[in-house]
Amino acid sequence: MKIWQVLKSALVAVLLLLLCVPAAQAFCGFYVAKADSKLYNQASQVVIAKDGNRTILTMANDYQGAIKDFALVVPVPVVLQQEQVRIGDAQIIERLDSFSAPRLVEYFDEDPCEVLRPMPAPGASRGPIPAMAPAPYQEDSLGVTVEAKFSVGEYDIVVLSAKESDGLETWLNQNGYQIPSGASPLLRPYIRQNMKFFVAKVNLAEFEKGGYSFLRPLMIAYESPKFMLPIRLGMINSTGEQDLIVYVLSPKGQAEITNYRTVNVPSNAEIPVFVKAQFADFYKAMFNTSYNREGKKVAFLEYAWNMAGCDPCSADPLNQEELKKAGVFWLTPNGNNNVFVTRLHVRYSRDKFPEDLMFQETSNQQSFQGRYVLRHPFKGAVSCEAGKQYQKSLPARFEQEAQTLAKLTGWNMQEIRNKMKQLQSQQTPFWRSIWP
Amino acid sequence: MSAEFFSHTSKHSLFFCYAMLQDARDYQILFLSGFLILGIATRDWTLQFDLMAVVFFTCLLTQALATWYFHRPSNPSYSEIFASLKSAVITSLSLCLLLRADSYFTMLIAANLAILSKFFIKFQGKHFFNPANFGIISALILRPDAWVSPGQWGDDWWYGLLFFGGGSLILKKVGRWDTTVAFLLTYSCLEAVRNVWLGWTWDVFLHRLMSGSLLLFALFMITDPRSIPNARVSRLIWAALIAIFTFILRNQFFVSEAVFWALFAVAPLTILLNFIWPASDFSWLQTTNLESLSVAKDEEPLGIAQHTI
């Protein structure tokens, strides 16, 4: 039986479909494509709704193996009882993903002989959740205590505390969770920090009864000053790179990582029009280039915006009901949706990210979005002097766009120029060269 | 008569030239501005130039007004007030490097209280709070929109070298190496013990220590010779205490601004330590060996509390 999942359930080799969303007008341009989590074949997604010490954490499961083999072991700061665990809604994570994903925006140049139009510009209540009391079971000879044991939906869950990592490893093995070698030393630091272990596996009967085709996300609610995500366990068997997308929802402002640098992804770059057909490739290449340039040891900020104040928004903002499903617990029925969304994209590997991720909420209200701009040149006939100047300026602009693209993605400059020429020759009628 | 006059002026101008090079604060300003420019250019900081302008303006204005007001009896000249602005520039640079806020008012409060703390919170004529640290903590306590970003420098080794290079030059001048060494040594030992106890690999330990923000703090903030204890033994104890506090706050209470709270909490101990181990107060130009010059004695004609960060 092959099991071991930590915040990262395994992978999908999703072929990249370019998502040409029906054009929605926003930011006085048109969103034509987005770079959401489907781009990466090993992306885990976590939603953290946090206000002070109160946290609701949602872990998305994109596990693709045999359901009977699935298991999840997550170190958690406190013992969780049944009422603190819920089944989440996978669609909500998709909504958050598509809402905050980096965007390709398309503009069409106006007739340079006409006057330009101005553009519109873009634009905080709390409620408690009940605290839970633990009810520990008896400790066994291995030093492992089953603090809680319950079922939620299709998951059978135990919450364990342990005295020694060897004992915990043995316990997990004896109870049908096969632990990969090398797990014990990695479990020890969490035991020593007095953390508990949230262990979930799938109850096959329930799963089949529910008629689900995939595993639904798990949500946990707890109160603790610890604002961290344990990534070390997830790297137990892997030296490769893993993608993690964290959505932090907070009433306060932007979240950042305190023990690694948080860097904005390159944004607001004007790139050649042909990228529209290959935005997914573009974003992946650009992300990879930035990741390498920063020494593979930073977290990237892809989106930061207050959902109450995005006007226009990159997609329909989540309504109160959806926000509740995402774990947001501080909204009042008739108040505004004061939820600041921070989307952090961390590509981590064992050698560059030795420590678990530590976060902090800040009151930073600065908005940020990964946004890439296509500007279609004006194709109509121009007769005025300004129009002629405009046409003269185009080659320099195209060259600049090509250079920006090459710099962002590391793509070959000559190939970019060729692609641009191809597109231009396809689009520009032949007579325009003599009858502008 | 004319020969005597000539020798007197040349002695003075010689001193001033020498003093310009010898005053560690000039180096401090140079390095901190360098770090700020480097940070803005190479790191992804959410710095806003208007907020920085508020900090500089508030610090300088508060310093000038307070100097004038508190030293009216000695009727300070413009040049004396102007000279006192050097430390205000250092405080401004430190606040710009370390403090982040979402409003002008928060920056104004931080800058204002940072400078005023030197004039109001004194014991026997010596201030014991580091002004920038006081400003940061005031902003964190009084305002909801202030924060510090401990991860902002990352853990690149060449930043570490840069901080060490700049820091060591200043520390050599002011003779406060002991403080940095005591702090880093104590903190590393505690982190090492924790690392062994938890069973983490050593790269976790190194990663925790290579933080640019921690090094900047150790080299530039806790070495302020004007506000830290005077005797070496006091400084060693003082720095070790800050390290212990930082360690506890960071690992037990998960406070991301642990170093600043630790310094703030331990700062008042300076009075007690100076009482137990008395030593002469630091003067910025004592290292120039020109004390015989009357100008050197006049270095603090106003008793202005000067400081590094």
XYZ file of C-alpha atoms in Angstrom, chain B residues 23-33 36 55-56 59-60 63 84-98 114-115 118 130-133 170 220-221 224-225 284 306-309:
49
model
C 32.707 60.487 12.807
C 31.252 56.996 12.604
C 27.846 58.504 11.946
C 28.962 59.591 8.490
C 29.792 56.010 7.665
C 26.568 54.923 9.214
C 24.621 57.298 6.975
C 26.621 56.141 3.994
C 26.009 52.447 4.628
C 22.369 52.731 5.581
C 21.611 54.830 2.498
C 18.214 51.356 1.304
C 9.636 59.816 7.772
C 12.558 62.020 6.765
C 12.471 63.131 11.896
C 14.430 66.171 10.786
C 14.970 66.915 15.824
C 22.366 67.446 15.443
C 20.364 66.436 12.379
C 22.905 63.771 11.520
C 21.436 61.375 14.043
C 17.934 62.199 12.816
C 19.002 61.170 9.312
C 20.217 57.853 10.698
C 16.914 57.295 12.507
C 15.001 58.116 9.310
C 17.075 55.679 7.287
C 16.581 52.954 9.858
C 12.828 53.494 9.954
C 12.650 53.433 6.160
C 14.631 50.196 6.084
C 12.672 48.419 8.765
C 11.517 57.948 17.739
C 13.141 61.367 17.937
C 15.736 60.840 22.999
C 17.331 53.099 20.540
C 15.311 55.818 18.749
C 14.447 53.785 15.645
C 13.520 50.785 17.773
C 31.594 51.191 11.919
C 23.645 48.132 13.143
C 20.887 48.362 15.689
C 24.372 52.177 19.084
C 27.100 53.366 21.463
C 31.237 60.235 18.864
C 23.232 61.222 19.512
C 23.084 57.684 18.379
C 23.709 55.344 15.567
C 20.549 53.608 14.423
